PDB file of C-alpha atoms in Angstrom:
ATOM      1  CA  UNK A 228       0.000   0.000   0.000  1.00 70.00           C
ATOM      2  CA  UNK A 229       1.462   3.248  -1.437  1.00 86.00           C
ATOM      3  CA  UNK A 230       0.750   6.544   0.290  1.00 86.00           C
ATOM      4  CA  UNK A 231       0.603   9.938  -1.916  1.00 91.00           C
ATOM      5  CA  UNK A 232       2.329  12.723  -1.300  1.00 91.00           C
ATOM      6  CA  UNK A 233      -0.854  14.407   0.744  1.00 91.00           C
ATOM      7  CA  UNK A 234      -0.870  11.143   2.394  1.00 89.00           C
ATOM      8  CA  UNK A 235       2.441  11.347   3.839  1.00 90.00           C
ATOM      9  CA  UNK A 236       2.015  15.517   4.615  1.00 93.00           C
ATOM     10  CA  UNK A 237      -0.601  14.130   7.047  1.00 92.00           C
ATOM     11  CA  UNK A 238       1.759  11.358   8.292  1.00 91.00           C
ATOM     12  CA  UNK A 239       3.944  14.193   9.103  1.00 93.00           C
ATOM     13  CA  UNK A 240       1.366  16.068  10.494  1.00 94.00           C
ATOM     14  CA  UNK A 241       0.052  13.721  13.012  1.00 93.00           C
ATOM     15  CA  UNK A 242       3.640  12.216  14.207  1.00 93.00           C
ATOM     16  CA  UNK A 243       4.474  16.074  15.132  1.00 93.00           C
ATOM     17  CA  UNK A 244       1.275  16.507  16.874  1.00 92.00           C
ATOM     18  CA  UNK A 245       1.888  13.565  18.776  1.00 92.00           C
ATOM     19  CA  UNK A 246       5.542  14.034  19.449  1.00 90.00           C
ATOM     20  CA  UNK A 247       4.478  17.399  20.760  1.00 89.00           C
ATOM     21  CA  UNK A 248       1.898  16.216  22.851  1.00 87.00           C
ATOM     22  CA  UNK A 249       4.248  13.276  24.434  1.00 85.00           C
ATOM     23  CA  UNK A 250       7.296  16.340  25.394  1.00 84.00           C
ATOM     24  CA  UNK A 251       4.369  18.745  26.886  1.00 81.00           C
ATOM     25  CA  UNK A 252       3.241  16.007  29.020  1.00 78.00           C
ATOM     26  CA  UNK A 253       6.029  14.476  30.345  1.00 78.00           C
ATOM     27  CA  UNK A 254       7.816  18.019  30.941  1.00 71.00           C
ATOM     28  CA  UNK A 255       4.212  18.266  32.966  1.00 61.00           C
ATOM     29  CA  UNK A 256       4.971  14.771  35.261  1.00 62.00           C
ATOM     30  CA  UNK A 257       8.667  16.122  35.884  1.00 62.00           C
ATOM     31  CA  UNK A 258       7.736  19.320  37.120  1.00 55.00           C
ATOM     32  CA  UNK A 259       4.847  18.235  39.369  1.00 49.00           C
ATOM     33  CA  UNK A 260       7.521  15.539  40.699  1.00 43.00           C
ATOM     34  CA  UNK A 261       9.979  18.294  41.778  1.00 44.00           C
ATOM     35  CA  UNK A 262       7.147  20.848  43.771  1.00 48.00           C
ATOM     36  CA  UNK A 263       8.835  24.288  43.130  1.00 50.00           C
ATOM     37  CA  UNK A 264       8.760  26.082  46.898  1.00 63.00           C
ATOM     38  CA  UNK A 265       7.883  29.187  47.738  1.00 68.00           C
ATOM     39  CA  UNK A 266      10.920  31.887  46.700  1.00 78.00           C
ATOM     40  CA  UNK A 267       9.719  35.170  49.071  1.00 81.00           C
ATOM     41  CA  UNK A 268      10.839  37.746  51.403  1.00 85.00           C
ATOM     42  CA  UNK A 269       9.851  37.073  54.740  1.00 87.00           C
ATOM     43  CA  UNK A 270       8.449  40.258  54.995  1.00 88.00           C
ATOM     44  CA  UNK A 271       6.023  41.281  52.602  1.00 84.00           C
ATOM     45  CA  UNK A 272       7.000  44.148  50.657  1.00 82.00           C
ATOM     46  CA  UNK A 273       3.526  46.114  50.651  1.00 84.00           C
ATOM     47  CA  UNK A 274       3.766  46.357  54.718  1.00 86.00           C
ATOM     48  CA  UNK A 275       6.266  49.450  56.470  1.00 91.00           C
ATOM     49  CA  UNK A 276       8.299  48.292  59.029  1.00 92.00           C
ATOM     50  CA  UNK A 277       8.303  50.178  61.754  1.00 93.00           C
ATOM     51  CA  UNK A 278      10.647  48.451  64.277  1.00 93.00           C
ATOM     52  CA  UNK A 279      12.787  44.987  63.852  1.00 93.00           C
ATOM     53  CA  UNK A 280      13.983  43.510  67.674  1.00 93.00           C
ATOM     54  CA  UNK A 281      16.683  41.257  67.654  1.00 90.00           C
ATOM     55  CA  UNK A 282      16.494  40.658  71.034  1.00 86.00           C
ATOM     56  CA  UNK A 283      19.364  42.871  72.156  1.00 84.00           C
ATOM     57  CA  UNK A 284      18.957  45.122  69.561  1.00 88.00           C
ATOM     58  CA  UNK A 285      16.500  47.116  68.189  1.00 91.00           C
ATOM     59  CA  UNK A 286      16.037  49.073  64.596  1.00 91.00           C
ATOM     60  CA  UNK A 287      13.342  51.199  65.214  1.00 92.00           C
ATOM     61  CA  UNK A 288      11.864  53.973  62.309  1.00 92.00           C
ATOM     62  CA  UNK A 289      11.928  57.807  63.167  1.00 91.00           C
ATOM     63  CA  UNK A 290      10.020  59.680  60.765  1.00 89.00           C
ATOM     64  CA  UNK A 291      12.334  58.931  57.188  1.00 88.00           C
ATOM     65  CA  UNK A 292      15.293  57.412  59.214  1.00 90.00           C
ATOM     66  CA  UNK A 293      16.265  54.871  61.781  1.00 92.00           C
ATOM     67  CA  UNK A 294      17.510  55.157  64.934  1.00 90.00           C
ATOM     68  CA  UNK A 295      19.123  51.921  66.765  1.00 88.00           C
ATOM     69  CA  UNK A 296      18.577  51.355  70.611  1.00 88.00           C
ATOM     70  CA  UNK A 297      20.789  48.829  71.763  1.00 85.00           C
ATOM     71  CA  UNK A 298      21.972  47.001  75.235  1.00 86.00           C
ATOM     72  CA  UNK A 299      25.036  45.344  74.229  1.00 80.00           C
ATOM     73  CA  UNK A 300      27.498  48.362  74.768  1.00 76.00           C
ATOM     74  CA  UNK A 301      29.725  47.442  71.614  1.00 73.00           C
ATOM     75  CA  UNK A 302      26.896  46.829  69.144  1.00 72.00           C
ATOM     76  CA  UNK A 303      27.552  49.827  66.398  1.00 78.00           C
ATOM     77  CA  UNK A 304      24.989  49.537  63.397  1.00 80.00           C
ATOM     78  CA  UNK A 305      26.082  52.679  61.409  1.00 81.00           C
ATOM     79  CA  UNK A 306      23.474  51.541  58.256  1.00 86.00           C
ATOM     80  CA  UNK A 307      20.240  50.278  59.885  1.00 87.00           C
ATOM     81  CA  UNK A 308      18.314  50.837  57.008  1.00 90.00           C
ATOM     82  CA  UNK A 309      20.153  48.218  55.001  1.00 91.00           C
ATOM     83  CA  UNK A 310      19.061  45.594  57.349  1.00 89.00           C
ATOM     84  CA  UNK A 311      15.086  46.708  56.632  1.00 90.00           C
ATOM     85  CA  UNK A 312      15.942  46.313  52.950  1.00 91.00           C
ATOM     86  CA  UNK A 313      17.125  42.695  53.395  1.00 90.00           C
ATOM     87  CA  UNK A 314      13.933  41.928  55.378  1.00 90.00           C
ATOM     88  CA  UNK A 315      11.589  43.572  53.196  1.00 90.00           C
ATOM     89  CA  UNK A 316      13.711  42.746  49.609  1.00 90.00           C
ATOM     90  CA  UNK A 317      15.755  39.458  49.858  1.00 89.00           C
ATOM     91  CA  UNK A 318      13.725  36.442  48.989  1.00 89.00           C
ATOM     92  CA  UNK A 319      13.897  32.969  50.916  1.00 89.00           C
ATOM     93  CA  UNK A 320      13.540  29.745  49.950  1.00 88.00           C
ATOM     94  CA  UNK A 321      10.580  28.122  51.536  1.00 88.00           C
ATOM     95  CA  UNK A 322      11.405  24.268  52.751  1.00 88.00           C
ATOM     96  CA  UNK A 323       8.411  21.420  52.993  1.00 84.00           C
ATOM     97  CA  UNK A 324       9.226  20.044  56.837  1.00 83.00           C
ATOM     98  CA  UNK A 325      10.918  21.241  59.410  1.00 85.00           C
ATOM     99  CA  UNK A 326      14.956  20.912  59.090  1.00 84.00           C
ATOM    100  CA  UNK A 327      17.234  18.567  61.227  1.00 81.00           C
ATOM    101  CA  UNK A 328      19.512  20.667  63.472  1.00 79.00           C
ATOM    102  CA  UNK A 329      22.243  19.242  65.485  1.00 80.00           C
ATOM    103  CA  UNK A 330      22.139  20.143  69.389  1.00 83.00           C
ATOM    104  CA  UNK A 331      24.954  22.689  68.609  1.00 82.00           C
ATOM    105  CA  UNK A 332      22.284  25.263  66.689  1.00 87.00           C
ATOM    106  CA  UNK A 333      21.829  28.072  69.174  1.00 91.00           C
ATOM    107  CA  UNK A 334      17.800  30.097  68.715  1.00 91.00           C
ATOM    108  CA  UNK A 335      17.284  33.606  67.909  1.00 92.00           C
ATOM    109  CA  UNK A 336      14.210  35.331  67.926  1.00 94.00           C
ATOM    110  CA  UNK A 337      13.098  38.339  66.114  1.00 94.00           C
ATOM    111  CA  UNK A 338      10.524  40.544  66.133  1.00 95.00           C
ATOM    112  CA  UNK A 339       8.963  42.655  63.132  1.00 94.00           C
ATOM    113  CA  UNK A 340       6.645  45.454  64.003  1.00 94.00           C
ATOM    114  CA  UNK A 341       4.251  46.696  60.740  1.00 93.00           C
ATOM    115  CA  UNK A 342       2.362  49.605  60.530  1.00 90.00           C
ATOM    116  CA  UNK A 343      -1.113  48.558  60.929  1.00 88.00           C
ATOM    117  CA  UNK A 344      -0.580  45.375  62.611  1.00 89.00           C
ATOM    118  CA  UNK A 345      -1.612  45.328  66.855  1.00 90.00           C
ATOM    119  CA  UNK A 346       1.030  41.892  66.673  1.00 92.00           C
ATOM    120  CA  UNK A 347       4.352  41.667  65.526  1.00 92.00           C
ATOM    121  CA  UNK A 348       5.750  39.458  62.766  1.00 93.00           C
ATOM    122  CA  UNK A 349       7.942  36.524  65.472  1.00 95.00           C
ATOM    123  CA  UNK A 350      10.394  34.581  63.713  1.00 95.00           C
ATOM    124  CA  UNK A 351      13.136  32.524  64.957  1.00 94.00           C
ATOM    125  CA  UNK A 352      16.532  32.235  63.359  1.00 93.00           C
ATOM    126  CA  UNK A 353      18.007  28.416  63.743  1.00 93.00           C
ATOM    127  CA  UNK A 354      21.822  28.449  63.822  1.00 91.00           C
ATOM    128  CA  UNK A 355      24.379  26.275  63.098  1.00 90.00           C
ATOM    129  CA  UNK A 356      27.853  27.771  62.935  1.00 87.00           C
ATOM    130  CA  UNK A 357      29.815  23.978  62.662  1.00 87.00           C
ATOM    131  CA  UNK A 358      27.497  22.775  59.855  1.00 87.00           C
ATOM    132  CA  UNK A 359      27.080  26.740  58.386  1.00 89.00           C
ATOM    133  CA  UNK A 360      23.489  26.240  58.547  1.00 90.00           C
ATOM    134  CA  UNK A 361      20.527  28.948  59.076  1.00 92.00           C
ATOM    135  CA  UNK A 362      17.214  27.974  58.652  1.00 93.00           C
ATOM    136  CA  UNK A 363      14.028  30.591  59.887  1.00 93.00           C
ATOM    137  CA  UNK A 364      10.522  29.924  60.566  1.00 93.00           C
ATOM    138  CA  UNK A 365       7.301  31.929  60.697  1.00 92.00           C
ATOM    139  CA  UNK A 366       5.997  31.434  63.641  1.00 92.00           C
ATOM    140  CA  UNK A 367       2.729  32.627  62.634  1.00 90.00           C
ATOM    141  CA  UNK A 368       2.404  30.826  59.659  1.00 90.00           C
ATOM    142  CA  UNK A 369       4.611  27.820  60.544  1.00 90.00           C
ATOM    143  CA  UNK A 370       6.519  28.129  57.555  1.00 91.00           C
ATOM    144  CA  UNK A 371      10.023  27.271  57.152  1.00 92.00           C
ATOM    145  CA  UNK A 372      12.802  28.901  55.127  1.00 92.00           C
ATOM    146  CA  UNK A 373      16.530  28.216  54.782  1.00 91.00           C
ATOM    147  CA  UNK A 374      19.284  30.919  54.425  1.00 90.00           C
ATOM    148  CA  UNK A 375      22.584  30.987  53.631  1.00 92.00           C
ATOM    149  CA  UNK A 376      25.198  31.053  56.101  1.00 91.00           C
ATOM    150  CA  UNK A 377      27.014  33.781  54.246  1.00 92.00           C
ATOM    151  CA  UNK A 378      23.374  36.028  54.243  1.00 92.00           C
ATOM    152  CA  UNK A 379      23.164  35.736  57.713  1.00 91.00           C
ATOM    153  CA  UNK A 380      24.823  39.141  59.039  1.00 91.00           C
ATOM    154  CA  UNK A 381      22.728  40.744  56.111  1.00 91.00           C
ATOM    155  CA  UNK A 382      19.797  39.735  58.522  1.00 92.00           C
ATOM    156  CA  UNK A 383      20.798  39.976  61.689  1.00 90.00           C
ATOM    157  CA  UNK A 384      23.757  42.295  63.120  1.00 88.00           C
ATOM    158  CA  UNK A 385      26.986  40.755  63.733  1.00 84.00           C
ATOM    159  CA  UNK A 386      26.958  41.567  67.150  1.00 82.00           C
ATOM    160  CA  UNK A 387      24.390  39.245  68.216  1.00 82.00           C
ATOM    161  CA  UNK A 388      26.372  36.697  65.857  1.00 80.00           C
ATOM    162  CA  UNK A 389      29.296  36.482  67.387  1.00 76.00           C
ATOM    163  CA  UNK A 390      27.970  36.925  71.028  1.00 61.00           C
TER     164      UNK A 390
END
């Protein structure tokens, strides 16, 4: 059985269509195999900050600056506002489940006041300086997020790192 030349145009035809079809959904199965997280800031961008406490130190705003009350004597942040930026700005990677940390990981909380919010945005910083770990989590939404060890003093002021 000889095909014509129309014949084999539609051959053509359908094996793209197909082949097409096939690449679209298997590029579907990989991607829903491999859940994409979350990238975002932990604070959302759309919200003023009006005060961040590190627990020792606080950035607090004053009409278009920042002023920075602190009670470790040595702590000197000369560019607060640069640490806003990174909260508002830098986005995270959101993790499914909650990390394993060894017993060495020390806690941090912070604090993030918005305008227009009664409660404060709480989040806890988990460290690990042997394993260069730093993973945070919402503790109003529950979420997880890990950082990069070399971010961290973009976050949180090197004073309260190396205390």
């Amino acid at each position: 059985m000889r095909l014509s030349q129309k014949g084999w145009n539609n051959v053509l035809i359908f094996a793209c269509l197909f082949m097409i079809i096939l690449f679209n959904y298997t590029s579907n199965m990989f991607a829903t195999n491999s859940e994409k997280m979350a990238v975002e800031p932990l604070v959302p961008n759309s919200k003023l900050v009006q005060a961040i406490d590190f627990s020792g130190i606080e950035i607090q705003r004053l009409g278009a600056s920042w002023r920075v009350l602190s009670k470790i004597p040595t702590a000197t942040i000369s560019n607060p506002e640069e640490y806003v930026d990174t909260w508002v700005q830098q986005p995270l990677e959101q993790i499914e489940s909650v990390p394993l940390v060894l017993d060495s990981a020390v806690s941090l909380p912070v604090v993030v006041w918005l305008a227009g919010n009664e409660e404060g945005l709480i989040f806890e910083f988990v460290i690990d300086h042997q394993e260069q770990s730093v993973y945070v989590q919402n503790k109003m939404t529950g979420n997880w997020y890990a950082l990069k060890y070399s971010m961290l003093p973009q976050f949180i002021p090197r004073e309260l790192l190396d205390a």
